[in-house]
Coordinates of C-alpha atoms in Angstrom, one line a residue:
X142 CA 136.1 136.7 77.6
X143 CA 137.4 139.8 79.6
X144 CA 134.3 141.8 78.7
X145 CA 131.9 139.1 79.8
X146 CA 133.8 138.6 83.1
X147 CA 133.7 142.3 83.7
X148 CA 130.0 142.5 83.0
X149 CA 129.3 139.5 85.3
X150 CA 131.4 141.1 88.1
X151 CA 129.4 144.3 87.8
X152 CA 126.2 142.4 87.9
X153 CA 127.3 140.4 91.0
X154 CA 128.3 143.6 92.8
X155 CA 125.0 145.2 92.0
X156 CA 123.0 142.1 93.1
X157 CA 125.0 142.0 96.4
X158 CA 124.2 145.6 97.1
X159 CA 120.5 145.1 96.3
X160 CA 120.3 142.3 98.8
X161 CA 122.1 144.4 101.4
X162 CA 119.6 147.2 100.8
X163 CA 116.7 144.8 101.1
X164 CA 118.1 143.4 104.3
X165 CA 118.3 147.0 105.8
X166 CA 114.7 147.7 104.6
X167 CA 113.4 144.6 106.4
X168 CA 115.3 145.3 109.6
X169 CA 114.8 149.0 109.8
X170 CA 111.6 149.9 107.9
X171 CA 109.3 146.9 107.8
X172 CA 110.1 145.2 111.1
X173 CA 108.1 147.7 113.1
X174 CA 104.9 146.9 111.1
X175 CA 105.2 143.1 111.4
X176 CA 102.4 141.1 112.9
X177 CA 102.9 140.1 116.5
X178 CA 102.1 136.4 116.0
X179 CA 103.6 134.0 113.5
X180 CA 100.5 132.0 112.3
X181 CA 98.9 133.6 109.3
X182 CA 95.3 132.3 109.9
X183 CA 93.0 130.1 107.9
X184 CA 91.8 132.8 105.4
X185 CA 95.3 133.8 104.3
X186 CA 96.5 130.2 104.4
X187 CA 93.7 129.0 102.1
X188 CA 94.8 131.5 99.5
X189 CA 98.5 130.5 99.9
X190 CA 97.7 126.8 99.6
X191 CA 95.7 127.4 96.5
X192 CA 98.6 129.4 95.0
X193 CA 101.1 126.5 95.5
X194 CA 98.7 123.7 94.5
X195 CA 96.5 125.2 91.9
X196 CA 93.7 123.4 93.8
X197 CA 91.3 124.1 96.6
X198 CA 91.6 121.8 99.5
X199 CA 89.7 121.3 102.8
X200 CA 92.3 122.4 105.3
X201 CA 90.9 120.5 108.3
X202 CA 90.5 117.3 106.3
X203 CA 94.0 117.6 104.8
X204 CA 95.5 118.2 108.3
X205 CA 93.9 115.0 109.5
X206 CA 95.1 113.1 106.4
X207 CA 98.6 114.3 107.2
X208 CA 98.4 112.9 110.7
X209 CA 97.1 109.6 109.3
X210 CA 99.8 109.5 106.6
X211 CA 102.5 110.1 109.2
X212 CA 101.2 107.2 111.3
X213 CA 101.1 105.0 108.3
X214 CA 104.6 105.8 107.2
X215 CA 106.1 105.4 110.7
X216 CA 104.4 102.0 111.1
X217 CA 105.8 100.9 107.7
X218 CA 109.3 102.1 108.7
X219 CA 109.0 100.0 111.9
X220 CA 108.1 97.0 109.8
X221 CA 111.0 97.5 107.5
X222 CA 113.4 98.0 110.4
X223 CA 112.3 94.5 111.7
X224 CA 113.3 93.0 108.3
X225 CA 116.8 94.7 108.6
X226 CA 117.4 93.2 112.0
X227 CA 114.9 91.5 114.3
X228 CA 113.9 93.8 117.1
X229 CA 115.6 96.9 115.6
X230 CA 114.1 100.3 116.0
X231 CA 113.9 102.7 113.1
X232 CA 116.9 104.6 114.3
X233 CA 118.9 101.4 114.9
X234 CA 118.0 100.3 111.4
X235 CA 119.3 103.6 109.9
X236 CA 122.6 103.1 111.8
X237 CA 122.9 99.5 110.5
X238 CA 122.2 100.6 106.9
X239 CA 124.7 103.4 107.0
X240 CA 127.4 101.1 108.3
X241 CA 127.0 98.5 105.5
X242 CA 130.1 98.8 103.3
X243 CA 128.2 98.0 100.1
X244 CA 126.0 101.0 100.6
X245 CA 128.9 103.5 101.1
X246 CA 130.4 105.8 98.5
X247 CA 133.7 107.5 99.2
X248 CA 134.5 110.8 97.4
X249 CA 132.4 113.0 95.1
X250 CA 133.7 111.2 92.0
X251 CA 132.2 107.9 93.3
X252 CA 129.0 109.7 94.2
X253 CA 128.7 111.2 90.7
X254 CA 129.5 107.8 89.0
X255 CA 126.9 106.0 91.1
X256 CA 124.2 108.6 90.4
X257 CA 125.0 108.5 86.6
X258 CA 124.9 104.7 86.5
X259 CA 121.6 104.4 88.4
X260 CA 120.1 107.2 86.2
X261 CA 121.2 105.5 83.0
X262 CA 119.9 102.1 83.9
X263 CA 116.6 103.5 85.2
X264 CA 116.0 105.4 81.9
X265 CA 116.5 102.1 80.0
X266 CA 114.2 100.2 82.3
X267 CA 111.5 102.9 82.2
X268 CA 111.1 102.9 78.4
X269 CA 108.4 100.2 78.8
X270 CA 106.5 102.3 81.2
X271 CA 106.9 105.9 79.8
X272 CA 107.4 107.6 76.5
X273 CA 111.1 108.5 76.5
X274 CA 112.3 109.3 73.0
X275 CA 115.6 110.9 72.1
X276 CA 116.9 113.4 73.0
X277 CA 115.1 113.4 76.4
X278 CA 116.7 110.0 77.2
X279 CA 119.9 111.6 78.6
X280 CA 120.4 113.0 82.1
X281 CA 123.8 114.2 83.4
X282 CA 124.7 113.7 87.1
X283 CA 126.7 116.6 88.3
X284 CA 128.5 117.8 91.5
X285 CA 127.5 121.4 92.0
X286 CA 130.2 124.1 92.6
X287 CA 128.3 125.3 95.7
X288 CA 128.5 123.5 99.0
X289 CA 125.1 124.0 100.7
X290 CA 124.0 120.4 100.7
X291 CA 121.1 120.8 98.3
X292 CA 120.1 118.3 95.6
X293 CA 118.2 119.6 92.6
X294 CA 117.5 119.4 88.9
X295 CA 117.9 121.8 86.1
X296 CA 116.1 121.3 82.8
X297 CA 117.5 121.0 79.3
X298 CA 117.8 123.8 76.8
X299 CA 115.1 124.1 74.3
X300 CA 117.1 122.2 71.7
X301 CA 118.5 119.7 74.2
X302 CA 122.1 120.5 73.4
X303 CA 122.4 121.0 77.1
X304 CA 120.7 118.0 78.7
X305 CA 118.7 117.9 81.9
X306 CA 121.0 117.6 84.9
X307 CA 120.8 116.4 88.5
X308 CA 123.0 118.4 90.9
X309 CA 124.4 117.5 94.3
X310 CA 125.8 120.4 96.3
X311 CA 128.2 118.6 98.6
X312 CA 128.9 120.4 101.9
X313 CA 132.6 121.1 102.6
X314 CA 134.4 118.2 104.3
X315 CA 131.7 115.6 103.5
X316 CA 133.4 112.7 101.8
X317 CA 131.2 109.6 102.6
X318 CA 127.8 109.0 101.2
X319 CA 125.2 106.3 101.6
X320 CA 123.1 105.0 98.7
X321 CA 120.2 103.8 100.8
X322 CA 119.2 107.4 101.5
X323 CA 119.6 108.6 97.9
X324 CA 118.3 105.9 95.5
X325 CA 114.8 107.4 95.8
X326 CA 116.4 110.9 95.3
X327 CA 117.7 109.9 91.9
X328 CA 114.2 108.7 90.9
X329 CA 112.8 112.0 92.2
X330 CA 115.2 114.3 90.4
X331 CA 115.7 112.2 87.2
X332 CA 113.4 109.6 85.7
X333 CA 110.6 109.1 86.3
X334 CA 110.6 112.3 88.3
X335 CA 111.5 115.9 87.4
X336 CA 113.5 115.1 84.3
X337 CA 110.7 113.1 82.6
X338 CA 108.2 115.7 83.6
X339 CA 110.2 118.8 82.4
X340 CA 111.8 117.2 79.3
X341 CA 108.3 116.0 78.2
X342 CA 107.1 119.6 78.5
X343 CA 110.2 120.9 76.6
X344 CA 109.6 118.4 73.8
X345 CA 106.0 119.6 73.2
X346 CA 106.8 122.8 71.4
X347 CA 103.9 122.2 69.0
X348 CA 101.3 122.6 71.7
X349 CA 103.0 124.7 74.4
X350 CA 104.5 128.2 74.0
X351 CA 107.9 129.2 75.4
X352 CA 106.4 130.5 78.7
X353 CA 104.6 127.3 79.3
X354 CA 107.6 125.2 78.5
X355 CA 110.3 127.3 80.2
X356 CA 108.9 129.3 83.0
X357 CA 105.6 128.1 84.3
X358 CA 106.0 126.0 87.5
X359 CA 103.2 125.0 89.9
X360 CA 104.7 123.4 93.0
X361 CA 101.9 121.0 93.7
X362 CA 102.0 119.8 90.1
X363 CA 105.8 119.5 89.8
X364 CA 106.8 118.3 93.3
X365 CA 103.7 116.3 93.6
X366 CA 104.6 114.5 90.4
X367 CA 108.2 113.8 91.7
X368 CA 106.8 112.2 94.9
X369 CA 104.2 110.3 92.8
X370 CA 107.2 109.0 90.7
X371 CA 108.9 107.8 93.9
X372 CA 105.8 105.9 94.9
X373 CA 105.5 104.5 91.4
X374 CA 109.0 103.1 91.5
X375 CA 108.1 101.2 94.6
X376 CA 105.0 100.0 92.8
X377 CA 107.2 98.8 89.9
X378 CA 109.6 96.9 92.1
X379 CA 112.6 99.3 92.1
X380 CA 112.5 99.9 95.9
X381 CA 112.2 96.4 97.1
X382 CA 115.5 96.5 98.8
X383 CA 114.8 97.3 102.5
X384 CA 117.4 100.0 102.7
X385 CA 116.3 101.8 99.6
X386 CA 112.7 101.5 100.8
X387 CA 113.6 102.9 104.2
X388 CA 115.2 105.9 102.4
X389 CA 112.1 106.5 100.5
X390 CA 110.0 106.3 103.7
X391 CA 112.3 108.8 105.4
X392 CA 111.6 111.3 102.6
X393 CA 107.9 110.6 102.7
X394 CA 107.8 111.0 106.5
X395 CA 109.5 114.4 106.2
X396 CA 106.9 115.6 103.7
X397 CA 104.0 114.3 105.8
X398 CA 105.4 116.0 108.9
X399 CA 105.5 119.3 106.9
X400 CA 101.9 118.9 106.1
X401 CA 100.9 118.5 109.7
X402 CA 103.0 121.3 111.2
X403 CA 102.5 123.8 108.4
X404 CA 98.7 123.5 108.3
X405 CA 98.3 122.9 112.0
X406 CA 100.5 125.9 113.1
X407 CA 99.3 128.5 110.6
X408 CA 95.6 127.5 110.9
X409 CA 95.5 127.2 114.7
X410 CA 94.5 123.5 114.7
X411 CA 94.9 121.3 117.8
X412 CA 98.1 119.3 118.1
X413 CA 97.9 115.5 118.7
X414 CA 97.6 114.5 122.3
X415 CA 100.9 112.7 122.0
X416 CA 102.5 116.2 121.5
X417 CA 100.6 117.8 124.4
X418 CA 97.4 118.8 122.6
X419 CA 96.4 122.5 122.5
X420 CA 97.2 124.9 119.7
X421 CA 100.5 124.4 117.9
X422 CA 103.3 126.7 119.0
X423 CA 106.9 127.1 117.8
X424 CA 108.5 125.0 120.5
X425 CA 106.1 122.0 120.0
X426 CA 106.6 122.4 116.2
X427 CA 110.3 122.3 116.4
X428 CA 110.3 119.1 118.6
X429 CA 107.8 117.5 116.3
X430 CA 109.9 118.1 113.2
X431 CA 113.0 117.0 115.1
X432 CA 111.3 113.7 115.8
X433 CA 110.2 113.1 112.2
X434 CA 113.0 114.5 110.1
X435 CA 116.1 112.4 109.8
X436 CA 118.3 115.5 109.3
X437 CA 121.3 117.2 110.9
X438 CA 120.6 120.1 113.4
X439 CA 121.7 122.6 110.7
X440 CA 119.3 121.3 108.1
X441 CA 116.5 121.1 110.7
X442 CA 117.0 124.7 111.7
X443 CA 117.0 125.7 108.1
X444 CA 113.8 123.8 107.3
X445 CA 112.0 125.1 110.4
X446 CA 112.9 128.7 109.7
X447 CA 112.3 128.6 106.0
X448 CA 108.8 127.3 106.1
X449 CA 107.6 129.5 108.9
X450 CA 107.9 132.4 106.4
X451 CA 106.5 130.4 103.4
X452 CA 103.0 129.2 104.4
X453 CA 101.4 126.7 102.1
X454 CA 104.6 125.7 100.2
X455 CA 105.8 122.8 102.3
X456 CA 102.6 120.7 102.1
X457 CA 102.5 121.1 98.3
X458 CA 104.8 118.1 97.9
X459 CA 102.8 115.5 99.7
X460 CA 99.4 117.0 99.0
X461 CA 100.3 117.4 95.3
X462 CA 101.2 113.7 95.2
X463 CA 97.9 112.8 96.8
X464 CA 96.0 114.8 94.1
X465 CA 98.1 113.1 91.3
X466 CA 97.2 109.7 92.8
X467 CA 93.5 110.7 93.0
X468 CA 93.4 111.8 89.4
X469 CA 95.0 108.5 88.3
X470 CA 92.5 106.5 90.4
X471 CA 89.7 108.4 88.7
X472 CA 90.9 107.4 85.2
X473 CA 91.8 103.8 86.2
X474 CA 88.0 103.2 86.3
X475 CA 87.7 104.0 82.6
X476 CA 87.4 101.1 80.1
X477 CA 90.7 100.4 78.4
X478 CA 92.8 102.4 80.8
X479 CA 96.5 102.3 80.0
X480 CA 98.9 103.8 82.5
X481 CA 101.7 104.7 80.0
X482 CA 99.2 106.6 77.9
X483 CA 97.8 108.3 80.9
X484 CA 101.2 109.5 82.1
X485 CA 102.2 110.7 78.6
X486 CA 98.9 112.6 78.1
X487 CA 99.1 114.3 81.6
X488 CA 102.8 115.3 81.2
X489 CA 102.4 116.7 77.7
X490 CA 100.0 119.3 79.1
X491 CA 102.8 120.9 81.0
X492 CA 102.8 122.4 84.5
X493 CA 99.4 123.8 85.6
X494 CA 97.2 124.0 88.7
X495 CA 96.0 120.6 89.8
X496 CA 92.3 121.4 89.6
X497 CA 92.9 122.5 86.0
X498 CA 94.9 119.3 85.3
X499 CA 92.0 117.2 86.6
X500 CA 89.5 119.1 84.3
X501 CA 91.8 118.9 81.3
X502 CA 92.2 115.1 81.5
X503 CA 88.4 114.5 81.7

């Protein structure tokens, strides 16, 4: 409608001006008062971490866990590379997987079709492991109108007339895609990841108010669940293919590296001897992430800069998964434990801090 278009254009113009004004404020007014060093220190970081997790963690212990987790994942990748080709390094295995014709998709339509087919079959298979009633048993795979390279999920409307959707924002000029890197992404964004989590919350209108169902989001709970879901798919046998498993391990390695650098840098912890020891600095951190993130230079630069100004957020993925796994392990000791019932009960509570989730499930 012309009136709606006009209103949207006015809103877009006002928003653009607001961002320009904010940019000027940061550069001209605030910059002179900025701290001289980038690390925020342990006291501030503890608060930031608790905000993203909804849980109190021991920062030194979690930093060491991140280092151990990174070693575990890298060793597992080396073992998988050996199964792909005897004597192959991790990097060589990645090249071999990308070159396999059966793992290639050409064009965004082929990508969308593949995502939709995998999502549909996964939902059917997961009915035996999760409570997936209509109308939450539908997810749409979409190619986003933007071109920034992001992959994300948007939840359904309250009445599910608009289903949950997985979006892939394909960069301009990119026309070939590899399934080995993205199978685990479909599980992360769809079922049993974000869609199962968010749709279950949306369905529970009897117990959760509109704010709890539509607006509340605790990163450690939400992203932790999605990573837990990826691990669960390996546990259930859906990532037994060496290529798909390598893709999952790549994603896990990135999240573990974020734990190490984010906590280590901001809290002033000592870097591993293999990275020169001493207190973390920006140069060491960049080289560290470069070694562990299987990403383009553009994505690496974005990740590095983004998280320097967002302390505590990056580790919430892997640390959130760890807490979800610990909560499950605690309940597995109970007589008559049933995994499907546990998952349903936990997800029906909606998003919340992970310390609160642990208490609510006891």
